[in-house]
PDB file of C-alpha atoms and ligand atoms in Angstrom:
ATOM      1  CA  MET N   1     -38.311 -58.594  36.597  1.00  0.00           C
ATOM      2  CA  THR N   2     -37.504 -62.861  36.625  1.00  0.00           C
ATOM      3  CA  ASN N   3     -37.733 -63.036  40.681  1.00  0.00           C
ATOM      4  CA  ASN N   4     -40.599 -61.503  42.976  1.00  0.00           C
ATOM      5  CA  ASP N   5     -38.537 -61.140  46.119  1.00  0.00           C
ATOM      6  CA  ALA N   6     -35.904 -59.020  43.989  1.00  0.00           C
ATOM      7  CA  HIS N   7     -35.540 -55.413  45.050  1.00  0.00           C
ATOM      8  CA  GLN N   8     -34.929 -52.534  42.758  1.00  0.00           C
ATOM      9  CA  LEU N   9     -32.257 -50.000  43.087  1.00  0.00           C
ATOM     10  CA  GLY N  10     -31.874 -48.589  40.168  1.00  0.00           C
ATOM     11  CA  ASN N  11     -28.576 -47.553  38.224  1.00  0.00           C
ATOM     12  CA  LEU N  12     -25.373 -48.004  40.823  1.00  0.00           C
ATOM     13  CA  GLY N  13     -22.695 -46.950  38.552  1.00  0.00           C
ATOM     14  CA  ASP N  14     -21.976 -43.701  40.325  1.00  0.00           C
ATOM     15  CA  LEU N  15     -21.481 -45.853  43.016  1.00  0.00           C
ATOM     16  CA  LYS N  16     -17.792 -45.901  43.262  1.00  0.00           C
ATOM     17  CA  ASP N  17     -15.443 -48.973  44.893  1.00  0.00           C
ATOM     18  CA  GLY N  18     -15.077 -48.021  48.977  1.00  0.00           C
ATOM     19  CA  ALA N  19     -18.516 -46.316  48.041  1.00  0.00           C
ATOM     20  CA  MET N  20     -22.396 -47.397  50.306  1.00  0.00           C
ATOM     21  CA  ARG N  21     -25.619 -45.824  49.497  1.00  0.00           C
ATOM     22  CA  VAL N  22     -28.701 -46.791  51.756  1.00  0.00           C
ATOM     23  CA  PHE N  23     -31.962 -47.598  50.315  1.00  0.00           C
ATOM     24  CA  GLU N  24     -34.497 -47.343  53.372  1.00  0.00           C
ATOM     25  CA  ASP N  25     -37.640 -48.857  51.427  1.00  0.00           C
ATOM     26  CA  VAL N  26     -36.165 -52.318  51.234  1.00  0.00           C
ATOM     27  CA  GLY N  27     -37.021 -55.093  54.197  1.00  0.00           C
ATOM     28  CA  ASP N  28     -37.604 -53.951  57.731  1.00  0.00           C
ATOM     29  CA  TYR N  29     -34.222 -52.040  58.295  1.00  0.00           C
ATOM     30  CA  GLY N  30     -32.793 -51.330  54.830  1.00  0.00           C
ATOM     31  CA  ILE N  31     -30.214 -52.298  52.823  1.00  0.00           C
ATOM     32  CA  VAL N  32     -26.564 -51.064  52.799  1.00  0.00           C
ATOM     33  CA  VAL N  33     -24.849 -51.243  48.807  1.00  0.00           C
ATOM     34  CA  CYS N  34     -21.365 -51.191  48.788  1.00  0.00           C
ATOM     35  CA  ARG N  35     -18.771 -51.869  46.077  1.00  0.00           C
ATOM     36  CA  VAL N  36     -16.023 -53.447  46.878  1.00  0.00           C
ATOM     37  CA  ASN N  37     -13.092 -54.196  44.056  1.00  0.00           C
ATOM     38  CA  GLY N  38     -16.028 -53.280  41.232  1.00  0.00           C
ATOM     39  CA  GLU N  39     -18.409 -55.537  42.765  1.00  0.00           C
ATOM     40  CA  LEU N  40     -21.698 -54.984  44.641  1.00  0.00           C
ATOM     41  CA  PHE N  41     -22.686 -56.634  48.163  1.00  0.00           C
ATOM     42  CA  ALA N  42     -25.237 -56.297  49.645  1.00  0.00           C
ATOM     43  CA  LEU N  43     -26.923 -56.580  53.527  1.00  0.00           C
ATOM     44  CA  GLU N  44     -29.433 -55.530  56.573  1.00  0.00           C
ATOM     45  CA  ASP N  45     -28.310 -52.060  57.181  1.00  0.00           C
ATOM     46  CA  ASN N  46     -29.054 -53.531  60.995  1.00  0.00           C
ATOM     47  CA  CYS N  47     -26.479 -54.657  63.133  1.00  0.00           C
ATOM     48  CA  SER N  48     -27.419 -58.063  65.144  1.00  0.00           C
ATOM     49  CA  HIS N  49     -26.459 -56.285  68.027  1.00  0.00           C
ATOM     50  CA  ALA N  50     -28.139 -53.548  68.617  1.00  0.00           C
ATOM     51  CA  ASP N  51     -30.166 -52.558  65.661  1.00  0.00           C
ATOM     52  CA  THR N  52     -27.382 -49.717  64.973  1.00  0.00           C
ATOM     53  CA  PRO N  53     -27.299 -48.797  61.219  1.00  0.00           C
ATOM     54  CA  LEU N  54     -24.086 -50.790  59.634  1.00  0.00           C
ATOM     55  CA  SER N  55     -23.865 -47.802  57.249  1.00  0.00           C
ATOM     56  CA  GLU N  56     -22.952 -45.442  60.001  1.00  0.00           C
ATOM     57  CA  GLY N  57     -20.071 -47.447  60.273  1.00  0.00           C
ATOM     58  CA  ARG N  58     -16.838 -48.153  58.267  1.00  0.00           C
ATOM     59  CA  LEU N  59     -16.370 -50.365  55.363  1.00  0.00           C
ATOM     60  CA  ARG N  60     -12.836 -51.917  54.717  1.00  0.00           C
ATOM     61  CA  GLY N  61     -11.913 -53.913  51.959  1.00  0.00           C
ATOM     62  CA  HIS N  62     -14.771 -56.486  52.258  1.00  0.00           C
ATOM     63  CA  GLU N  63     -15.826 -55.892  55.867  1.00  0.00           C
ATOM     64  CA  ILE N  64     -17.942 -53.216  57.556  1.00  0.00           C
ATOM     65  CA  THR N  65     -17.778 -52.642  61.137  1.00  0.00           C
ATOM     66  CA  CYS N  66     -20.637 -51.356  63.352  1.00  0.00           C
ATOM     67  CA  PRO N  67     -20.054 -48.229  64.591  1.00  0.00           C
ATOM     68  CA  LEU N  68     -21.471 -49.043  68.200  1.00  0.00           C
ATOM     69  CA  HIS N  69     -19.444 -51.783  69.516  1.00  0.00           C
ATOM     70  CA  GLY N  70     -17.471 -52.640  66.506  1.00  0.00           C
ATOM     71  CA  THR N  71     -18.214 -56.000  65.662  1.00  0.00           C
ATOM     72  CA  SER N  72     -17.448 -56.323  61.274  1.00  0.00           C
ATOM     73  CA  PHE N  73     -19.825 -57.760  58.756  1.00  0.00           C
ATOM     74  CA  ASP N  74     -18.420 -59.883  55.740  1.00  0.00           C
ATOM     75  CA  VAL N  75     -20.402 -58.078  52.742  1.00  0.00           C
ATOM     76  CA  ARG N  76     -20.008 -61.089  50.957  1.00  0.00           C
ATOM     77  CA  THR N  77     -21.951 -63.332  53.467  1.00  0.00           C
ATOM     78  CA  GLY N  78     -23.550 -61.773  56.236  1.00  0.00           C
ATOM     79  CA  ALA N  79     -21.314 -63.532  58.666  1.00  0.00           C
ATOM     80  CA  HIS N  80     -20.010 -61.172  61.837  1.00  0.00           C
ATOM     81  CA  SER N  81     -16.890 -61.260  63.357  1.00  0.00           C
ATOM     82  CA  GLY N  82     -17.314 -62.142  66.303  1.00  0.00           C
ATOM     83  CA  PRO N  83     -18.389 -60.872  69.955  1.00  0.00           C
ATOM     84  CA  PRO N  84     -20.386 -58.427  70.930  1.00  0.00           C
ATOM     85  CA  ALA N  85     -23.001 -59.502  67.983  1.00  0.00           C
ATOM     86  CA  TYR N  86     -23.690 -63.036  68.168  1.00  0.00           C
ATOM     87  CA  GLU N  87     -24.833 -63.827  64.590  1.00  0.00           C
ATOM     88  CA  GLY N  88     -25.093 -62.265  60.885  1.00  0.00           C
ATOM     89  CA  VAL N  89     -27.462 -60.269  59.282  1.00  0.00           C
ATOM     90  CA  THR N  90     -28.777 -60.805  56.347  1.00  0.00           C
ATOM     91  CA  CYS N  91     -27.115 -60.502  53.185  1.00  0.00           C
ATOM     92  CA  TYR N  92     -28.352 -60.016  49.468  1.00  0.00           C
ATOM     93  CA  LYS N  93     -26.981 -60.732  45.946  1.00  0.00           C
ATOM     94  CA  VAL N  94     -26.961 -57.777  43.752  1.00  0.00           C
ATOM     95  CA  GLN N  95     -27.464 -58.646  40.112  1.00  0.00           C
ATOM     96  CA  ILE N  96     -27.879 -56.224  37.057  1.00  0.00           C
ATOM     97  CA  GLU N  97     -30.488 -56.606  34.244  1.00  0.00           C
ATOM     98  CA  ASP N  98     -30.188 -54.026  31.983  1.00  0.00           C
ATOM     99  CA  GLU N  99     -27.981 -51.487  34.033  1.00  0.00           C
ATOM    100  CA  ILE N 100     -30.257 -51.325  36.726  1.00  0.00           C
ATOM    101  CA  ALA N 101     -29.134 -53.294  39.820  1.00  0.00           C
ATOM    102  CA  LEU N 102     -31.503 -55.890  41.564  1.00  0.00           C
ATOM    103  CA  ALA N 103     -31.009 -56.924  45.584  1.00  0.00           C
ATOM    104  CA  LEU N 104     -32.570 -60.605  46.183  1.00  0.00           C
ATOM    105  CA  PRO N 105     -32.604 -61.959  49.858  1.00  0.00           C
ATOM    106  CA  GLN N 106     -30.199 -65.038  50.518  1.00  0.00           C
ATOM    107  CA  LYS N 107     -30.458 -67.650  52.706  1.00  0.00           C
ATOM    108  CA  ASN N 108     -27.885 -66.708  55.636  1.00  0.00           C
ATOM    109  CA  ASP N 109     -26.416 -69.220  57.245  1.00  0.00           C
ATOM    110  CA  ASN N 110     -24.692 -66.926  59.708  1.00  0.00           C
ATOM    111  CA  LYS N 111     -28.432 -65.941  60.971  1.00  0.00           C
ATOM    112  CA  ARG N 112     -29.949 -68.315  64.059  1.00  0.00           C
ATOM    113  CA  GLU N 113     -33.102 -70.000  63.498  1.00  0.00           C
ATOM    114  CA  ASP N 114     -33.327 -70.560  67.413  1.00  0.00           C
ATOM    115  CA  ASP N 115     -32.413 -66.892  69.263  1.00  0.00           C
ATOM    116  CA  SER N 116     -31.448 -68.883  72.399  1.00  0.00           C
ATOM    117  CA  TYR N 117     -30.750 -66.034  73.925  1.00  0.00           C
ATOM    118  CA  GLY N 118     -34.396 -65.195  73.781  1.00  0.00           C
ATOM    119  CA  ASP N 119     -36.065 -62.352  73.300  1.00  0.00           C
ATOM    120  CA  VAL N 120     -34.719 -59.090  74.890  1.00  0.00           C
ATOM    121  CA  GLY N 121     -37.640 -56.778  73.650  1.00  0.00           C
ATOM    122  CA  ASP N 122     -36.152 -52.983  72.886  1.00  0.00           C
ATOM    123  CA  PHE N 123     -33.562 -53.010  75.187  1.00  0.00           C
ATOM    124  CA  PHE N 124     -31.029 -53.172  73.226  1.00  0.00           C
ATOM    125  CA  GLN N 125     -32.414 -51.044  70.437  1.00  0.00           C
ATOM    126  CA  THR N 126     -30.886 -47.719  69.419  1.00  0.00           C
ATOM    127  CA  ARG N 127     -33.471 -46.186  66.973  1.00  0.00           C
TER     128      ARG N 127
HETATM  129  S1  LIG E 201     -24.449 -52.924  68.155  1.00  0.00           S
HETATM  130 FE1  LIG E 201     -23.127 -53.579  66.366  1.00  0.00          FE
HETATM  131  S2  LIG E 201     -21.471 -54.109  68.002  1.00  0.00           S
HETATM  132 FE2  LIG E 201     -23.064 -53.220  68.803  1.00  0.00          FE
END
């Protein structure tokens, strides 16, 4: 492995188009990996609105829709479609080395550096 920030996901050759798989041991909330049109994408498995697992939502094309309030997130970039979420989610680049999938965190311009909404503590958390 060439990148120390890469997370090994194993062989994902059996992950079918349109399917998702969760890896709970990556990052703070785990990641959800999905295959769309043969390509693998990965996002933090946590809606930026109220800490709900995106993997419990629906994948349609390149969009995962949050099961709680319906914001969707583009699996290619982590960008959100609009309210009630007010920012995107962390996105990972998935690359294959020797048939093993690796997830590498990407800088996400869709996440706010300065959360002007302030710290809401655990008020919105659902898990
Ligand atoms: S928790 Fe995802 S849109 Fe509200």
